mmCIF file of C-alpha atoms in Angstrom:
data_model
loop_
_atom_site.group_PDB
_atom_site.id
_atom_site.type_symbol
_atom_site.label_atom_id
_atom_site.label_comp_id
_atom_site.label_asym_id
_atom_site.label_seq_id
_atom_site.Cartn_x
_atom_site.Cartn_y
_atom_site.Cartn_z
ATOM 1 C CA MET E 1 83.136 75.722 83.142
ATOM 2 C CA ALA E 2 85.154 73.651 80.951
ATOM 3 C CA THR E 3 88.626 72.252 82.613
ATOM 4 C CA GLU E 4 91.859 71.599 81.522
ATOM 5 C CA ALA E 5 90.911 68.393 80.504
ATOM 6 C CA ALA E 6 87.770 69.052 77.755
ATOM 7 C CA LEU E 7 91.773 70.018 75.556
ATOM 8 C CA LYS E 8 92.932 66.610 76.314
ATOM 9 C CA THR E 9 94.384 65.900 72.194
ATOM 10 C CA PRO E 10 94.858 62.369 72.078
ATOM 11 C CA THR E 11 98.154 61.085 71.973
ATOM 12 C CA ASP E 12 100.377 57.195 72.099
ATOM 13 C CA LEU E 13 102.594 59.403 73.956
ATOM 14 C CA LYS E 14 102.994 58.292 77.365
ATOM 15 C CA SER E 15 101.333 61.267 79.400
ATOM 16 C CA ASN E 16 104.646 62.181 81.527
ATOM 17 C CA ALA E 17 106.553 62.283 78.245
ATOM 18 C CA THR E 18 104.660 64.681 77.430
ATOM 19 C CA LYS E 19 105.073 66.778 80.276
ATOM 20 C CA THR E 20 108.575 66.678 79.484
ATOM 21 C CA VAL E 21 108.100 67.280 75.813
ATOM 22 C CA ALA E 22 106.203 70.552 76.003
ATOM 23 C CA GLU E 23 107.345 71.591 78.872
ATOM 24 C CA ALA E 24 110.968 72.148 76.879
ATOM 25 C CA LEU E 25 108.715 72.951 73.776
ATOM 26 C CA ASN E 26 106.874 75.559 75.633
ATOM 27 C CA THR E 27 110.916 77.308 77.524
ATOM 28 C CA ILE E 28 111.345 77.845 73.433
ATOM 29 C CA LEU E 29 108.502 78.902 72.735
ATOM 30 C CA ALA E 30 109.246 82.080 75.271
ATOM 31 C CA ASP E 31 112.177 81.839 73.558
ATOM 32 C CA SER E 32 111.757 82.556 70.035
ATOM 33 C CA PHE E 33 108.262 84.790 70.699
ATOM 34 C CA ALA E 34 111.435 86.904 73.841
ATOM 35 C CA LEU E 35 113.850 86.694 70.209
ATOM 36 C CA TYR E 36 111.256 87.876 68.485
ATOM 37 C CA PHE E 37 110.962 90.733 69.416
ATOM 38 C CA LYS E 38 114.211 91.598 70.508
ATOM 39 C CA THR E 39 115.026 90.832 67.280
ATOM 40 C CA LYS E 40 112.049 92.934 65.948
ATOM 41 C CA ASN E 41 113.073 96.114 68.495
ATOM 42 C CA PHE E 42 117.030 95.831 66.534
ATOM 43 C CA HIS E 43 115.036 96.052 63.535
ATOM 44 C CA TRP E 44 113.135 99.511 64.229
ATOM 45 C CA HIS E 45 115.822 100.698 65.948
ATOM 46 C CA VAL E 46 119.714 99.928 64.421
ATOM 47 C CA SER E 47 121.352 102.937 63.326
ATOM 48 C CA GLY E 48 124.510 103.479 61.610
ATOM 49 C CA PRO E 49 125.890 103.258 57.941
ATOM 50 C CA HIS E 50 125.054 99.983 57.753
ATOM 51 C CA PHE E 51 121.618 100.888 58.475
ATOM 52 C CA ARG E 52 119.858 98.844 55.518
ATOM 53 C CA ASP E 53 121.655 96.045 55.697
ATOM 54 C CA TYR E 54 120.993 95.488 58.902
ATOM 55 C CA HIS E 55 117.603 95.975 59.089
ATOM 56 C CA LEU E 56 116.946 94.117 56.241
ATOM 57 C CA LEU E 57 119.239 91.742 57.801
ATOM 58 C CA LEU E 58 116.620 91.698 61.311
ATOM 59 C CA ASP E 59 113.571 92.174 59.486
ATOM 60 C CA GLU E 60 114.080 88.549 57.345
ATOM 61 C CA GLN E 61 115.249 87.637 60.885
ATOM 62 C CA ALA E 62 111.877 88.222 63.565
ATOM 63 C CA ALA E 63 110.409 87.148 60.016
ATOM 64 C CA GLN E 64 111.447 83.525 60.167
ATOM 65 C CA ILE E 65 111.112 83.511 64.645
ATOM 66 C CA PHE E 66 108.297 84.155 63.876
ATOM 67 C CA ALA E 67 107.577 81.740 62.117
ATOM 68 C CA THR E 68 108.429 78.155 64.191
ATOM 69 C CA THR E 69 105.878 80.083 66.660
ATOM 70 C CA ASP E 70 102.704 78.543 65.688
ATOM 71 C CA ALA E 71 104.723 75.433 64.713
ATOM 72 C CA ILE E 72 105.579 74.872 68.676
ATOM 73 C CA ALA E 73 102.556 75.655 70.087
ATOM 74 C CA GLU E 74 100.529 73.193 67.701
ATOM 75 C CA ARG E 75 103.272 70.142 68.297
ATOM 76 C CA VAL E 76 102.576 71.296 72.280
ATOM 77 C CA ARG E 77 98.729 71.174 71.341
ATOM 78 C CA LYS E 78 98.975 67.403 69.527
ATOM 79 C CA THR E 79 101.565 65.600 72.306
ATOM 80 C CA GLY E 80 97.817 66.111 74.211
ATOM 81 C CA ASN E 81 99.124 68.916 76.446
ATOM 82 C CA THR E 82 98.478 72.742 76.554
ATOM 83 C CA THR E 83 100.665 76.053 75.392
ATOM 84 C CA LEU E 84 101.224 79.419 76.608
ATOM 85 C CA ARG E 85 98.928 81.745 77.261
ATOM 86 C CA SER E 86 99.790 85.927 77.147
ATOM 87 C CA ILE E 87 102.756 87.581 77.452
ATOM 88 C CA GLY E 88 102.711 86.804 81.037
ATOM 89 C CA ASP E 89 102.947 83.670 80.285
ATOM 90 C CA ILE E 90 105.887 84.159 77.746
ATOM 91 C CA ALA E 91 108.302 86.131 80.655
ATOM 92 C CA ARG E 92 107.269 82.904 82.980
ATOM 93 C CA HIS E 93 108.976 80.667 81.058
ATOM 94 C CA GLN E 94 111.633 82.816 78.249
ATOM 95 C CA THR E 95 115.046 82.455 79.596
ATOM 96 C CA ILE E 96 116.092 84.268 76.450
ATOM 97 C CA LYS E 97 116.444 87.905 78.628
ATOM 98 C CA ASP E 98 114.476 91.227 76.886
ATOM 99 C CA ASN E 99 116.801 94.597 76.168
ATOM 100 C CA ASP E 100 114.991 97.689 77.191
ATOM 101 C CA GLU E 101 118.081 100.308 76.823
ATOM 102 C CA SER E 102 116.699 103.533 74.533
ATOM 103 C CA TYR E 103 120.355 103.031 72.926
ATOM 104 C CA VAL E 104 122.134 99.604 71.436
ATOM 105 C CA ALA E 105 125.057 100.579 69.528
ATOM 106 C CA PRO E 106 124.242 98.131 66.012
ATOM 107 C CA ASP E 107 127.690 95.924 67.213
ATOM 108 C CA ASP E 108 126.507 95.488 70.189
ATOM 109 C CA MET E 109 122.675 94.780 68.746
ATOM 110 C CA LEU E 110 124.323 91.855 65.920
ATOM 111 C CA ALA E 111 126.558 90.419 68.649
ATOM 112 C CA GLU E 112 123.874 90.412 71.796
ATOM 113 C CA LEU E 113 121.506 88.713 69.104
ATOM 114 C CA ARG E 114 123.846 86.340 68.229
ATOM 115 C CA ASP E 115 124.270 85.310 71.375
ATOM 116 C CA ASP E 116 120.728 84.425 71.879
ATOM 117 C CA ASN E 117 120.271 82.574 68.707
ATOM 118 C CA LEU E 118 123.055 80.129 70.378
ATOM 119 C CA LYS E 119 121.214 80.371 73.530
ATOM 120 C CA LEU E 120 118.338 78.633 71.674
ATOM 121 C CA ILE E 121 120.226 76.488 69.427
ATOM 122 C CA ALA E 122 121.160 74.845 73.251
ATOM 123 C CA ALA E 123 116.917 74.736 73.525
ATOM 124 C CA LEU E 124 116.927 73.186 70.754
ATOM 125 C CA ARG E 125 118.989 70.113 71.266
ATOM 126 C CA GLU E 126 118.624 69.459 75.063
ATOM 127 C CA ALA E 127 114.650 69.434 73.878
ATOM 128 C CA LYS E 128 115.418 67.169 70.829
ATOM 129 C CA TYR E 129 116.752 64.881 73.578
ATOM 130 C CA ILE E 130 113.295 65.322 75.308
ATOM 131 C CA VAL E 131 111.259 64.568 72.637
ATOM 132 C CA ASP E 132 113.617 61.333 71.496
ATOM 133 C CA GLU E 133 113.305 59.796 74.808
ATOM 134 C CA ALA E 134 109.672 59.983 74.621
ATOM 135 C CA LYS E 135 109.784 58.791 70.678
ATOM 136 C CA ASP E 136 107.932 61.464 69.756
ATOM 137 C CA ASN E 137 109.484 61.082 65.919
ATOM 138 C CA ALA E 138 107.150 63.335 64.341
ATOM 139 C CA THR E 139 108.552 66.681 67.056
ATOM 140 C CA SER E 140 112.344 65.191 66.242
ATOM 141 C CA GLY E 141 112.569 65.840 63.107
ATOM 142 C CA ILE E 142 110.994 69.410 62.676
ATOM 143 C CA LEU E 143 113.460 70.581 66.107
ATOM 144 C CA ASP E 144 116.260 69.968 63.347
ATOM 145 C CA THR E 145 114.813 72.129 60.639
ATOM 146 C CA TRP E 146 114.698 74.885 63.494
ATOM 147 C CA THR E 147 118.814 74.326 64.748
ATOM 148 C CA ASP E 148 119.100 75.009 61.312
ATOM 149 C CA GLU E 149 117.946 77.516 60.696
ATOM 150 C CA ALA E 150 118.541 79.309 64.052
ATOM 151 C CA GLU E 151 122.370 77.816 63.281
ATOM 152 C CA GLN E 152 122.344 79.594 60.219
ATOM 153 C CA ARG E 153 120.551 83.052 62.402
ATOM 154 C CA ALA E 154 123.546 83.167 64.058
ATOM 155 C CA TRP E 155 126.162 82.061 61.377
ATOM 156 C CA PHE E 156 124.912 85.925 59.105
ATOM 157 C CA LEU E 157 125.041 87.785 62.661
ATOM 158 C CA PHE E 158 128.678 87.036 63.059
ATOM 159 C CA GLU E 159 129.503 87.792 60.056
ATOM 160 C CA ALA E 160 127.206 90.651 59.236
ATOM 161 C CA SER E 161 129.586 91.636 62.595
ATOM 162 C CA ARG E 162 133.327 90.965 61.281
ATOM 163 C CA LYS E 163 135.121 93.925 60.527
ATOM 164 C CA GLY E 164 137.759 94.590 57.187
#
């Protein structure tokens, strides 16, 4: 029977530091999946006079979020740790709340996604501190890109929701 030790990727980073990095990244990964699915949900269910614009914006944002998930998980593995394994594992780690409402007004969709992206930005900034303490410069650099992308999503959601 294989053990978790069989998945231990060699790294020069200290193991206690990589555990902290992995914990931060696994939460970000879980939140990225939750945000991806919520964004797709709103993409599928948006309606109203701005349907086309919102539908396309949300699809573009969902694709960008999904594109980060593999890179996040692979950073966890490169630090010698393991990552999420299931929908249940995502649910246990996520901090971004699901939205199971049968109808959400378009303005509320944009505001909720903006707030969720801002929450993700805060987690990314906290992870940046953690990875810098661990001297994990590769993860640190990638976090800058993910933060910039989340800031752009929040900005676009804010601007798209402005009246007049």
